[in-house]
Short mmCIF file of N, CA and C in Angstrom, two decimals:
data_model
loop_
_atom_site.label_atom_id
_atom_site.label_comp_id
_atom_site.label_asym_id
_atom_site.label_seq_id
_atom_site.Cartn_x
_atom_site.Cartn_y
_atom_site.Cartn_z
N PRO A 1 78.60 21.37 -5.50
CA PRO A 1 78.25 22.23 -6.62
C PRO A 1 77.91 21.46 -7.90
N ARG A 2 78.59 20.33 -8.12
CA ARG A 2 78.32 19.58 -9.34
C ARG A 2 76.92 18.98 -9.33
N LEU A 3 76.50 18.44 -8.19
CA LEU A 3 75.15 17.87 -8.11
C LEU A 3 74.09 18.95 -8.25
N VAL A 4 74.37 20.13 -7.72
CA VAL A 4 73.42 21.24 -7.88
C VAL A 4 73.31 21.62 -9.35
N ALA A 5 74.42 21.63 -10.06
CA ALA A 5 74.41 21.95 -11.49
C ALA A 5 73.58 20.92 -12.27
N VAL A 6 73.72 19.66 -11.91
CA VAL A 6 72.93 18.61 -12.57
C VAL A 6 71.45 18.76 -12.23
N ALA A 7 71.15 19.05 -10.97
CA ALA A 7 69.76 19.25 -10.56
C ALA A 7 69.15 20.44 -11.30
N LEU A 8 69.92 21.51 -11.48
CA LEU A 8 69.43 22.67 -12.22
C LEU A 8 69.12 22.32 -13.67
N ARG A 9 70.00 21.56 -14.29
CA ARG A 9 69.75 21.15 -15.68
C ARG A 9 68.50 20.29 -15.78
N THR A 10 68.34 19.38 -14.83
CA THR A 10 67.16 18.52 -14.80
C THR A 10 65.90 19.35 -14.59
N ALA A 11 65.94 20.28 -13.64
CA ALA A 11 64.77 21.12 -13.35
C ALA A 11 64.42 21.99 -14.55
N ARG A 12 65.41 22.51 -15.23
CA ARG A 12 65.14 23.34 -16.42
C ARG A 12 64.49 22.51 -17.52
N THR A 13 64.91 21.26 -17.65
CA THR A 13 64.28 20.38 -18.64
C THR A 13 62.84 20.10 -18.24
N TYR A 14 62.62 19.77 -16.96
CA TYR A 14 61.25 19.57 -16.48
C TYR A 14 60.39 20.80 -16.73
N ALA A 15 60.90 21.96 -16.41
CA ALA A 15 60.13 23.20 -16.58
C ALA A 15 59.80 23.44 -18.05
N ARG A 16 60.74 23.13 -18.93
CA ARG A 16 60.51 23.31 -20.36
C ARG A 16 59.47 22.32 -20.89
N MET A 17 59.45 21.11 -20.34
CA MET A 17 58.53 20.07 -20.81
C MET A 17 57.16 20.13 -20.15
N MET A 18 57.03 20.94 -19.11
CA MET A 18 55.76 21.05 -18.38
C MET A 18 54.72 21.76 -19.24
N ARG A 19 53.51 21.21 -19.23
CA ARG A 19 52.41 21.87 -19.95
C ARG A 19 52.01 23.14 -19.22
N PRO A 20 51.32 24.06 -19.90
CA PRO A 20 50.90 25.30 -19.23
C PRO A 20 50.02 25.07 -17.99
N ASP A 21 49.28 23.94 -17.96
CA ASP A 21 48.45 23.66 -16.79
C ASP A 21 49.24 23.03 -15.65
N GLY A 22 50.53 22.74 -15.84
CA GLY A 22 51.37 22.19 -14.80
C GLY A 22 51.65 20.71 -14.91
N ALA A 23 50.98 20.02 -15.80
CA ALA A 23 51.19 18.58 -15.95
C ALA A 23 52.46 18.28 -16.74
N ILE A 24 53.03 17.14 -16.44
CA ILE A 24 54.12 16.60 -17.25
C ILE A 24 53.60 15.31 -17.85
N ASP A 25 53.74 15.17 -19.14
CA ASP A 25 53.20 14.00 -19.83
C ASP A 25 54.13 12.81 -19.75
N TYR A 26 53.54 11.62 -19.80
CA TYR A 26 54.29 10.37 -19.74
C TYR A 26 55.14 10.19 -20.99
N GLU A 27 54.56 10.51 -22.14
CA GLU A 27 55.27 10.35 -23.41
C GLU A 27 55.96 11.67 -23.78
N LEU A 28 57.20 11.83 -23.36
CA LEU A 28 57.96 13.03 -23.66
C LEU A 28 59.09 12.73 -24.61
N LYS A 29 59.32 13.65 -25.52
CA LYS A 29 60.45 13.54 -26.44
C LYS A 29 61.14 14.89 -26.44
N VAL A 30 62.40 14.91 -26.09
CA VAL A 30 63.14 16.16 -26.02
C VAL A 30 63.23 16.81 -27.40
N ASP A 31 63.26 16.00 -28.44
CA ASP A 31 63.42 16.53 -29.79
C ASP A 31 62.15 16.47 -30.64
N GLY A 32 61.00 16.32 -30.01
CA GLY A 32 59.78 16.24 -30.79
C GLY A 32 58.55 16.43 -29.94
N PRO A 33 57.36 16.19 -30.52
CA PRO A 33 56.11 16.41 -29.79
C PRO A 33 55.89 15.39 -28.69
N ALA A 34 55.21 15.83 -27.66
CA ALA A 34 54.88 14.94 -26.54
C ALA A 34 53.51 14.34 -26.77
N GLY A 35 53.26 13.21 -26.11
CA GLY A 35 51.94 12.61 -26.13
C GLY A 35 51.09 13.31 -25.09
N THR A 36 50.27 14.25 -25.50
CA THR A 36 49.55 15.12 -24.56
C THR A 36 48.35 14.46 -23.90
N ALA A 37 48.08 13.21 -24.23
CA ALA A 37 46.94 12.52 -23.61
C ALA A 37 47.38 11.67 -22.43
N SER A 38 48.60 11.89 -21.94
CA SER A 38 49.10 11.01 -20.89
C SER A 38 49.80 11.77 -19.76
N PRO A 39 49.07 12.63 -19.06
CA PRO A 39 49.72 13.32 -17.93
C PRO A 39 50.05 12.32 -16.82
N THR A 40 51.16 12.53 -16.16
CA THR A 40 51.57 11.63 -15.10
C THR A 40 51.81 12.39 -13.80
N GLY A 41 51.09 12.02 -12.79
CA GLY A 41 51.20 12.68 -11.50
C GLY A 41 52.55 12.47 -10.84
N SER A 42 53.13 11.29 -11.01
CA SER A 42 54.41 11.02 -10.34
C SER A 42 55.53 11.90 -10.91
N SER A 43 55.57 12.10 -12.20
CA SER A 43 56.59 12.98 -12.79
C SER A 43 56.35 14.43 -12.40
N THR A 44 55.09 14.83 -12.38
CA THR A 44 54.77 16.20 -11.97
C THR A 44 55.17 16.43 -10.52
N ALA A 45 54.90 15.46 -9.66
CA ALA A 45 55.27 15.57 -8.25
C ALA A 45 56.79 15.58 -8.07
N LEU A 46 57.50 14.72 -8.79
CA LEU A 46 58.96 14.70 -8.70
C LEU A 46 59.54 16.04 -9.14
N ALA A 47 59.04 16.57 -10.24
CA ALA A 47 59.51 17.88 -10.71
C ALA A 47 59.27 18.94 -9.64
N GLY A 48 58.09 18.92 -9.03
CA GLY A 48 57.79 19.88 -7.98
C GLY A 48 58.75 19.78 -6.81
N LEU A 49 59.10 18.55 -6.43
CA LEU A 49 60.05 18.36 -5.33
C LEU A 49 61.45 18.88 -5.69
N VAL A 50 61.88 18.64 -6.91
CA VAL A 50 63.18 19.15 -7.35
C VAL A 50 63.16 20.68 -7.34
N PHE A 51 62.07 21.26 -7.86
CA PHE A 51 61.94 22.72 -7.85
C PHE A 51 62.01 23.27 -6.43
N LEU A 52 61.30 22.62 -5.50
CA LEU A 52 61.28 23.08 -4.10
C LEU A 52 62.66 22.98 -3.44
N LYS A 53 63.36 21.88 -3.69
CA LYS A 53 64.70 21.72 -3.10
C LYS A 53 65.65 22.80 -3.63
N LEU A 54 65.56 23.08 -4.92
CA LEU A 54 66.42 24.12 -5.49
C LEU A 54 66.06 25.49 -4.94
N ARG A 55 64.78 25.73 -4.74
CA ARG A 55 64.35 27.02 -4.17
C ARG A 55 64.90 27.17 -2.75
N ALA A 56 64.92 26.07 -2.02
CA ALA A 56 65.40 26.10 -0.63
C ALA A 56 66.87 26.51 -0.53
N ILE A 57 67.63 26.29 -1.61
CA ILE A 57 69.04 26.70 -1.59
C ILE A 57 69.27 27.99 -2.39
N GLY A 58 68.16 28.69 -2.69
CA GLY A 58 68.29 30.03 -3.26
C GLY A 58 67.97 30.20 -4.73
N HIS A 59 67.57 29.16 -5.42
CA HIS A 59 67.25 29.28 -6.85
C HIS A 59 65.76 29.57 -7.00
N ARG A 60 65.44 30.81 -7.38
CA ARG A 60 64.05 31.26 -7.45
C ARG A 60 63.45 31.15 -8.86
N GLU A 61 64.21 30.70 -9.83
CA GLU A 61 63.72 30.68 -11.21
C GLU A 61 62.56 29.71 -11.43
N PHE A 62 62.32 28.82 -10.49
CA PHE A 62 61.27 27.81 -10.67
C PHE A 62 60.01 28.13 -9.87
N ASP A 63 59.92 29.33 -9.32
CA ASP A 63 58.75 29.68 -8.50
C ASP A 63 57.44 29.49 -9.26
N GLY A 64 57.39 29.93 -10.50
CA GLY A 64 56.17 29.76 -11.29
C GLY A 64 55.86 28.30 -11.54
N ALA A 65 56.89 27.51 -11.83
CA ALA A 65 56.70 26.08 -12.08
C ALA A 65 56.23 25.35 -10.83
N ILE A 66 56.71 25.80 -9.67
CA ILE A 66 56.25 25.20 -8.41
C ILE A 66 54.75 25.37 -8.28
N HIS A 67 54.26 26.57 -8.54
CA HIS A 67 52.82 26.84 -8.43
C HIS A 67 52.03 26.07 -9.49
N GLN A 68 52.56 26.00 -10.71
CA GLN A 68 51.88 25.24 -11.76
C GLN A 68 51.72 23.78 -11.37
N ALA A 69 52.81 23.17 -10.93
CA ALA A 69 52.78 21.76 -10.55
C ALA A 69 51.83 21.53 -9.37
N ALA A 70 51.91 22.40 -8.38
CA ALA A 70 51.05 22.24 -7.19
C ALA A 70 49.57 22.36 -7.55
N ARG A 71 49.24 23.32 -8.41
CA ARG A 71 47.83 23.47 -8.83
C ARG A 71 47.35 22.23 -9.57
N TRP A 72 48.19 21.71 -10.48
CA TRP A 72 47.78 20.54 -11.24
C TRP A 72 47.61 19.34 -10.32
N LEU A 73 48.55 19.13 -9.42
CA LEU A 73 48.45 17.99 -8.49
C LEU A 73 47.22 18.09 -7.60
N ALA A 74 46.92 19.27 -7.10
CA ALA A 74 45.75 19.45 -6.24
C ALA A 74 44.46 19.21 -7.02
N ALA A 75 44.43 19.64 -8.27
CA ALA A 75 43.22 19.48 -9.08
C ALA A 75 43.02 18.05 -9.57
N ASN A 76 44.06 17.25 -9.58
CA ASN A 76 43.98 15.91 -10.16
C ASN A 76 44.26 14.78 -9.17
N ARG A 77 44.11 15.05 -7.91
CA ARG A 77 44.35 14.00 -6.92
C ARG A 77 43.08 13.20 -6.69
N TYR A 78 43.27 11.98 -6.21
CA TYR A 78 42.13 11.16 -5.85
C TYR A 78 41.57 11.65 -4.53
N PRO A 79 40.25 11.56 -4.34
CA PRO A 79 39.68 11.93 -3.04
C PRO A 79 40.14 10.94 -1.96
N ALA A 80 40.13 11.37 -0.73
CA ALA A 80 40.60 10.53 0.38
C ALA A 80 39.80 9.24 0.49
N GLU A 81 38.54 9.25 0.11
CA GLU A 81 37.71 8.04 0.23
C GLU A 81 37.81 7.14 -1.00
N HIS A 82 38.68 7.44 -1.94
CA HIS A 82 38.84 6.61 -3.13
C HIS A 82 39.46 5.26 -2.75
N PRO A 83 38.84 4.15 -3.18
CA PRO A 83 39.40 2.85 -2.81
C PRO A 83 40.66 2.56 -3.62
N ASP A 84 41.61 1.93 -2.96
CA ASP A 84 42.81 1.51 -3.70
C ASP A 84 42.42 0.35 -4.61
N PRO A 85 43.03 0.27 -5.78
CA PRO A 85 42.69 -0.86 -6.69
C PRO A 85 43.22 -2.18 -6.17
#
């Protein structure tokens, strides 16, 4: 139960910091403005995974955030033929 409580707090923070389009920015400040020119796919994906795990154990409050994150990730992924740097 304690780890679930911590995961819920983390997910609520992610959901609060998520932009309306589903992105989470690299430059986040809990007590101030975020750097909106720096969306990060890895943070958005991690948030989505946390949301999904919590949903799997019955927490439905993140359903909207799951869809937001998934839409952003799908719209901003590299094509399969993109060469690795």
